[in-house]
Short mmCIF file of C-alpha atoms and ligand atoms in Angstrom, two decimals:
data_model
loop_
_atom_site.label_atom_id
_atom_site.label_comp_id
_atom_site.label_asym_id
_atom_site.label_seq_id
_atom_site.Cartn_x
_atom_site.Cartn_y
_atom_site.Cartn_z
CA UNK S 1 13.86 8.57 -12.53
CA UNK S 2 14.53 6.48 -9.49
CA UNK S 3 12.05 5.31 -7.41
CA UNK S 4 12.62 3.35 -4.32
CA UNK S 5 10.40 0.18 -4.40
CA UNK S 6 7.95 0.08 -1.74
CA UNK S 7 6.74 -3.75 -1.00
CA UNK S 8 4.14 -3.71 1.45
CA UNK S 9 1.72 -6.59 3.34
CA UNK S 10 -1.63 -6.44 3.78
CA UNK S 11 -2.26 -8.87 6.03
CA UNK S 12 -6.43 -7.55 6.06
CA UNK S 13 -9.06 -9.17 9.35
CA UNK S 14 -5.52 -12.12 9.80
CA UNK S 15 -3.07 -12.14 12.59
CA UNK S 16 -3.95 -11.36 16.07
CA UNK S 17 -1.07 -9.77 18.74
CA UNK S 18 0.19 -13.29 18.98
CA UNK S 19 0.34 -14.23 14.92
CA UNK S 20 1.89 -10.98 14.95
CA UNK S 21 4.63 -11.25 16.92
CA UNK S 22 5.61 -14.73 15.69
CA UNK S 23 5.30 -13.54 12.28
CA UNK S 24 7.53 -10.69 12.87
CA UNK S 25 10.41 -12.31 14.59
CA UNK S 26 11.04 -14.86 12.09
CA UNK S 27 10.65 -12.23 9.80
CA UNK S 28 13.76 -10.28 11.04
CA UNK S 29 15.42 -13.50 11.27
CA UNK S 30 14.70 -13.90 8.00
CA UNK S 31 16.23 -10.47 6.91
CA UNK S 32 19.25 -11.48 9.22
CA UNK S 33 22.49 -9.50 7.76
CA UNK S 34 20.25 -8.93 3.87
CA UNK S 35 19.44 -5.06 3.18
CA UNK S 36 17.32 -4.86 0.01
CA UNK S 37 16.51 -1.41 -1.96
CA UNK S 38 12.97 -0.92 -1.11
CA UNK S 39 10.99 0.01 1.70
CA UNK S 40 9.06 -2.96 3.62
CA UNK S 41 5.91 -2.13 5.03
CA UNK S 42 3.26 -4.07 6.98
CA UNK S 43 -0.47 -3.47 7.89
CA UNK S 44 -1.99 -5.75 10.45
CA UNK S 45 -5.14 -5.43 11.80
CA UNK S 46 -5.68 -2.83 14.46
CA UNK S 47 -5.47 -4.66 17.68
CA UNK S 48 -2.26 -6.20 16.65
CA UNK S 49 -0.41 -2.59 15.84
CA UNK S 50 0.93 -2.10 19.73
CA UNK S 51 2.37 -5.49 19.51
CA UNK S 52 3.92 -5.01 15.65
CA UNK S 53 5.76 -1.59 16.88
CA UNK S 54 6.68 -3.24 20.86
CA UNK S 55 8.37 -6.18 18.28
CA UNK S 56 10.02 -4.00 16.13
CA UNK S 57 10.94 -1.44 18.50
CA UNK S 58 11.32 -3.30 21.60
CA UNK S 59 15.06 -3.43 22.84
CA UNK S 60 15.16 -7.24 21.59
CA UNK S 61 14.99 -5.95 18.05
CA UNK S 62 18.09 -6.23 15.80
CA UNK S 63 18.85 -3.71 13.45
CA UNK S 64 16.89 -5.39 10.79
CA UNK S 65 13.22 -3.89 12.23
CA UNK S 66 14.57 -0.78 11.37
CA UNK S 67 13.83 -1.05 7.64
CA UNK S 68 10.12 -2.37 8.06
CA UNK S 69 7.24 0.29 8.83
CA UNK S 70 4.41 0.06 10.41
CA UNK S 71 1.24 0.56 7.85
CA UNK S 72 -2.40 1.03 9.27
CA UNK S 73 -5.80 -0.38 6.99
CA UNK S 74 -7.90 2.33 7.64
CA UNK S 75 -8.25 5.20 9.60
CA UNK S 76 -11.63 7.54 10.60
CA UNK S 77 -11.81 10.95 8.90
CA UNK S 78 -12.90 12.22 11.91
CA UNK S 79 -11.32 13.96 14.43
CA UNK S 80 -11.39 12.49 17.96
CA UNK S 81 -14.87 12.18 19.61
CA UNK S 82 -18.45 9.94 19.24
CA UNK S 83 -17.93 7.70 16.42
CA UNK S 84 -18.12 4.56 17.93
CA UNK S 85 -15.76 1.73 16.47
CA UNK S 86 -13.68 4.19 14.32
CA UNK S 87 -9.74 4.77 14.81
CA UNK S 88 -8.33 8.16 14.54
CA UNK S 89 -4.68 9.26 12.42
CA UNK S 90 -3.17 10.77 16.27
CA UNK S 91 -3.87 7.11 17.86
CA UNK S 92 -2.07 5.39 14.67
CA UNK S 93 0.69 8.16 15.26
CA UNK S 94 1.07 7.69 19.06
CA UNK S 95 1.62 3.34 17.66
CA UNK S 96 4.38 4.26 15.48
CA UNK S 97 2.59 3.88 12.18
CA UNK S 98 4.06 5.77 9.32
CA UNK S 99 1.26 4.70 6.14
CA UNK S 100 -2.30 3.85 5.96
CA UNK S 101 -4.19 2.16 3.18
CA UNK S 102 -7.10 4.24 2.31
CA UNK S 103 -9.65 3.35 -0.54
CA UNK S 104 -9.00 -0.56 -0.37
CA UNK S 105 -11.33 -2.02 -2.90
CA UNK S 106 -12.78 -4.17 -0.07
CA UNK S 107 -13.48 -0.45 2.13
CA UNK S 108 -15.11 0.54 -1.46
CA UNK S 109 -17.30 -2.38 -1.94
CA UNK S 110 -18.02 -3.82 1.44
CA UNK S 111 -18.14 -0.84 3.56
CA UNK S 112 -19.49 1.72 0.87
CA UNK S 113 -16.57 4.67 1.24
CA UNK S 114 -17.01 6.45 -1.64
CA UNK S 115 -14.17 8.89 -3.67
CA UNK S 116 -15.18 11.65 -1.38
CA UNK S 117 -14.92 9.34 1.57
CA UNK S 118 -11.68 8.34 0.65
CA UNK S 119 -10.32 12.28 -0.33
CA UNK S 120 -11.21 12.65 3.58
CA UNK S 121 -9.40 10.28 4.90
CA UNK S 122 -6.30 10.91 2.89
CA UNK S 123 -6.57 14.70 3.70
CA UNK S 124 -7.28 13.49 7.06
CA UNK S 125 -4.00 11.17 7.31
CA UNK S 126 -1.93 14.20 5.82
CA UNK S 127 -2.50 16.15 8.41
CA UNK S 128 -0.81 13.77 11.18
CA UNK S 129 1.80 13.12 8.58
CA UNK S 130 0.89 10.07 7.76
CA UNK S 131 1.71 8.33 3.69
CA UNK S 132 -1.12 7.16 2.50
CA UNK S 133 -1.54 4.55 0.22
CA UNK S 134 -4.51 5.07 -1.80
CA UNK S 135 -6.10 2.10 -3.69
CA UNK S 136 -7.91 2.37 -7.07
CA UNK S 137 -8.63 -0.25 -9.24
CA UNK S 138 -11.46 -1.22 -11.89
CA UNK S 139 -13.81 -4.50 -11.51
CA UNK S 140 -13.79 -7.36 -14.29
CA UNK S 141 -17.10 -5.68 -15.71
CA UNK S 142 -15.79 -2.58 -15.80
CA UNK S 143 -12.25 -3.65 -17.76
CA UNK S 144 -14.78 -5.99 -20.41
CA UNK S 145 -16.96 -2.58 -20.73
CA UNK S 146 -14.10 -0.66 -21.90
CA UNK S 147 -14.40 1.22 -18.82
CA UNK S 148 -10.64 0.87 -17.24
CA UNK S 149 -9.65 4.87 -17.97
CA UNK S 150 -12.69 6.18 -17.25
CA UNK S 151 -12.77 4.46 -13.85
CA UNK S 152 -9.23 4.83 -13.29
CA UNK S 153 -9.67 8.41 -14.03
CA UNK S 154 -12.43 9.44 -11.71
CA UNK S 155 -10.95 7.41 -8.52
CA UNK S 156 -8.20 9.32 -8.80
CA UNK S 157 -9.33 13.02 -9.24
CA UNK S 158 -12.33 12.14 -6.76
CA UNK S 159 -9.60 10.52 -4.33
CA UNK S 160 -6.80 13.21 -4.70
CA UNK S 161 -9.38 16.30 -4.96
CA UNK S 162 -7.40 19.50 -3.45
CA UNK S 163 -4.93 17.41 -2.17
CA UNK S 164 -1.47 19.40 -2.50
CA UNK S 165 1.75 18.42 -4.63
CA UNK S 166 4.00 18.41 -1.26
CA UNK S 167 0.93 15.82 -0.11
CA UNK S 168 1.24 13.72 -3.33
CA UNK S 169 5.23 13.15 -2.63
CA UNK S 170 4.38 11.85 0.33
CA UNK S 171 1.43 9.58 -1.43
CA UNK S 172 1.82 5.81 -2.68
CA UNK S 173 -0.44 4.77 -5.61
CA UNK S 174 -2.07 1.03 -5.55
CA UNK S 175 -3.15 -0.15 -8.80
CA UNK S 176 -5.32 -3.16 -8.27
CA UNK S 177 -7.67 -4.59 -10.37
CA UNK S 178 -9.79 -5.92 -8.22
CA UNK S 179 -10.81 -9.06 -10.59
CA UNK S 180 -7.02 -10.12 -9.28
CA UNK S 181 -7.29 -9.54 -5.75
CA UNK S 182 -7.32 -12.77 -4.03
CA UNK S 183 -8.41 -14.37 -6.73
CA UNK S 184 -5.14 -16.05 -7.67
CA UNK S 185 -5.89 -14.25 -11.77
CA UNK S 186 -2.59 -11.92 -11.63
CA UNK S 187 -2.97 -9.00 -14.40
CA UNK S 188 0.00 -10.16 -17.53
CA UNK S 189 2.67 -7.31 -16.65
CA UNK S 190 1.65 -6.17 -20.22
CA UNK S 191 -1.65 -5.04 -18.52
CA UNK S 192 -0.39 -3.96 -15.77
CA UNK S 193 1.98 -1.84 -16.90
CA UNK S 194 -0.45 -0.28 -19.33
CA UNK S 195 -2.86 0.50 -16.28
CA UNK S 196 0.02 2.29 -14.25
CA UNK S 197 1.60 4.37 -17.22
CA UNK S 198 -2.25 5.58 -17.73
CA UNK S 199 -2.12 6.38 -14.08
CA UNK S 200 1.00 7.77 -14.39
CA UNK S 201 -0.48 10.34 -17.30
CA UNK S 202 -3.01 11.31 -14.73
CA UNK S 203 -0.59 12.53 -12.29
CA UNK S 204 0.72 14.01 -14.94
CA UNK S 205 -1.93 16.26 -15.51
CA UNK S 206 -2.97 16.90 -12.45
CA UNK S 207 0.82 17.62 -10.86
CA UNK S 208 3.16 18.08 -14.12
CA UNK S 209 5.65 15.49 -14.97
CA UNK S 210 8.68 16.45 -13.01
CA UNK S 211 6.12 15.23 -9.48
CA UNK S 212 4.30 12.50 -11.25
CA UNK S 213 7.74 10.90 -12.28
CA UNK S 214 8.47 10.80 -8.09
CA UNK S 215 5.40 9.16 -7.14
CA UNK S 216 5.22 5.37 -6.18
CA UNK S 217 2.62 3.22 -7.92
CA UNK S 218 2.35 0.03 -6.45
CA UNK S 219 0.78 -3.00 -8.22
CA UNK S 220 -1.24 -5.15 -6.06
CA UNK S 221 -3.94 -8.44 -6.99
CA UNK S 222 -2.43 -11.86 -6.49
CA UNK S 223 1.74 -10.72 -6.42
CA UNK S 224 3.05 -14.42 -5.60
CA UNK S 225 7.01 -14.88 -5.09
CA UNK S 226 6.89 -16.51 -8.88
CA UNK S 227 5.26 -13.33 -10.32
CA UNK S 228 7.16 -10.63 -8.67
CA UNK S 229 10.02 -10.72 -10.84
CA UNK S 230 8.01 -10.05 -14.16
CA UNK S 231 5.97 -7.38 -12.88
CA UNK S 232 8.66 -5.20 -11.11
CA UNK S 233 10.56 -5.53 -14.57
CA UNK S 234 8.09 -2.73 -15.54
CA UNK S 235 9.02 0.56 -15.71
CA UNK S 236 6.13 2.22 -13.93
CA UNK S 237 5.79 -0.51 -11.29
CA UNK S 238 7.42 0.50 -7.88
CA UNK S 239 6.50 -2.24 -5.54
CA UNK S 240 3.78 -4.13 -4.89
CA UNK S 241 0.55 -4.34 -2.31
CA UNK S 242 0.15 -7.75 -0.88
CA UNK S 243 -2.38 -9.58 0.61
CA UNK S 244 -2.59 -13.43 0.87
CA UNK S 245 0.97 -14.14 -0.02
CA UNK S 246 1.97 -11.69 2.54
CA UNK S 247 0.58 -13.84 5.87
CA UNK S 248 3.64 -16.04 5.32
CA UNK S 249 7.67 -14.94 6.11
CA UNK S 250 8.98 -16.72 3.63
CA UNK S 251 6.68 -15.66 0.81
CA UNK S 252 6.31 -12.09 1.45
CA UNK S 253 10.49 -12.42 1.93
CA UNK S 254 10.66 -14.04 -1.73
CA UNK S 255 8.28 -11.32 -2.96
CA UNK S 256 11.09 -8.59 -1.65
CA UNK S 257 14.20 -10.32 -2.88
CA UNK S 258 12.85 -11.67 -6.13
CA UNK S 259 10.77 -8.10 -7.18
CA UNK S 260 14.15 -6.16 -5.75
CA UNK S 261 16.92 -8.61 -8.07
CA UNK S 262 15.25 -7.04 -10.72
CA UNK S 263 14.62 -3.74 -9.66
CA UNK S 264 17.95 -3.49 -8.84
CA UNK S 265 19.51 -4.78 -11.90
C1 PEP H 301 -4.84 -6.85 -1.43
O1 PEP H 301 -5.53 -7.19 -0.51
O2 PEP H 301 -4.57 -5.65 -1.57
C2 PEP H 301 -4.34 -7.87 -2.36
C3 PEP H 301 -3.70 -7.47 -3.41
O3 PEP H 301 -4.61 -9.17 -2.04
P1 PEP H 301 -4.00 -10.48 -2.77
O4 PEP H 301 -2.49 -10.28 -2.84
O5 PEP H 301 -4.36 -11.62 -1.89
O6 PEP H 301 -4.60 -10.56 -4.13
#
């Protein structure tokens, strides 16, 4: 089963409008000429979306902007009206963004959002059409405890509760341990693999093999350009979520074409 590679940058509370636009045209200058077999996707903060799509749609654009999407952190699982501070899935539509991030372990343990939380918002972003990509992940306490399935197990039936199989096609999977996010400690592709085959069975269960074999499960927690090589070698690894190594061209570049060499090998 072939799975296009999805590579994507979270770039978390980094890059204003102005980062953002210097980032992204040396970016596409970057890409100059190079197609790689993946998709590229990046998630800046909020206020810098309108000038991340005016950059990559804006008539000085090459055609290199065309293969990077435009990836929200967050969205409300409200529909428009009082909740102060919150950003709803028909604004992020009207900017031109195509995924959102929903479950980040930060949005789990610094903001409280919950598995039920989190099923909202993905229901929520699947009605304006927008992909998900919905972040699970175990702490270091949890892995020691034995805990890794069990955790692993809940997130995702609490996360994906009644969501539909044409809604899962459209869904990306984030494994990250959260022990390795931003913390430099990448998971050995041994144990990484291991954690998104188990994932994998999951799906399995829940959608039957034939969909579970089409869905994307990124790996995410420390992907460097030295790393990416070893961990998109494995077979259930489709891309990778990236945070700190992403705020730089070059290095989220290296991530692409040293994770895709494989892939595509
Ligand atoms: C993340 O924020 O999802 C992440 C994986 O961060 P980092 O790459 O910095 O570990």
């Amino acid at each position: 089963m072939s799975r296009k590679p999805i590579f994507a940058a979270n770039w978390k509370m980094n890059l204003g409008p102005a980062a953002t636009e210097s980032f992204v045209r040396s970016f596409l200058e970057k890409l100059q000429g190079q197609t790689y077999p993946a998709e590229i996707v990046i998630a800046p903060p909020f206020v810098s979306l309108p000038k991340l799509a005016e950059t990559l749609h804006g008539s000085a654009a090459g055609k290199e902007a065309e293969s990077v999407q435009i990836a929200a952190q967050n969205c409300s699982d409200k529909d428009p009206g009082a909740f102060t501070g919150e950003v709803n899935v028909l604004m992020l539509r009207e900017l031109y963004v195509r995924y959102v991030i929903i479950g980040h372990s930060e949005r789990r343990s610094i903001y409280g959002e919950t598995d039920a939380i989190i099923n909202a918002k993905i229901k929520k972003a699947r009605e304006a059409n927008l992909k998900p990509i919905f972040c699970i992940g175990e702490t270091l306490a949890e892995r020691e405890a034995g805990q890794l399935e069990t955790v692993l197990r809940t997130q995702i039936t609490g996360g994906l509760q009644d969501i539909a199989e044409k809604d899962m096609l459209e869904t990306v999977i984030a494994y990250e341990p959260v022990w390795a996010i931003g913390t430099g400690v990448t998971a050995t592709s041994a144990q990484a693999q291991d954690a998104h085959a188990f994932v994998r069975s999951v799906l399995t269960e829940l959608y039957g093999a034939e969909t579970a074999a089409k869905i994307r499960i990124q790996y995410g927690g420390s992907v460097k350009p030295n790393n990416a090589a070893e961990l998109m070698a494995c077979p259930d690894i489709d891309g990778a979520l990236i945070g700190g190594a992403s705020l730089e061209p070059q290095s989220f570049l290296d991530i692409i074409v040293n994770g895709t060499k494989v892939q595509g090998s």
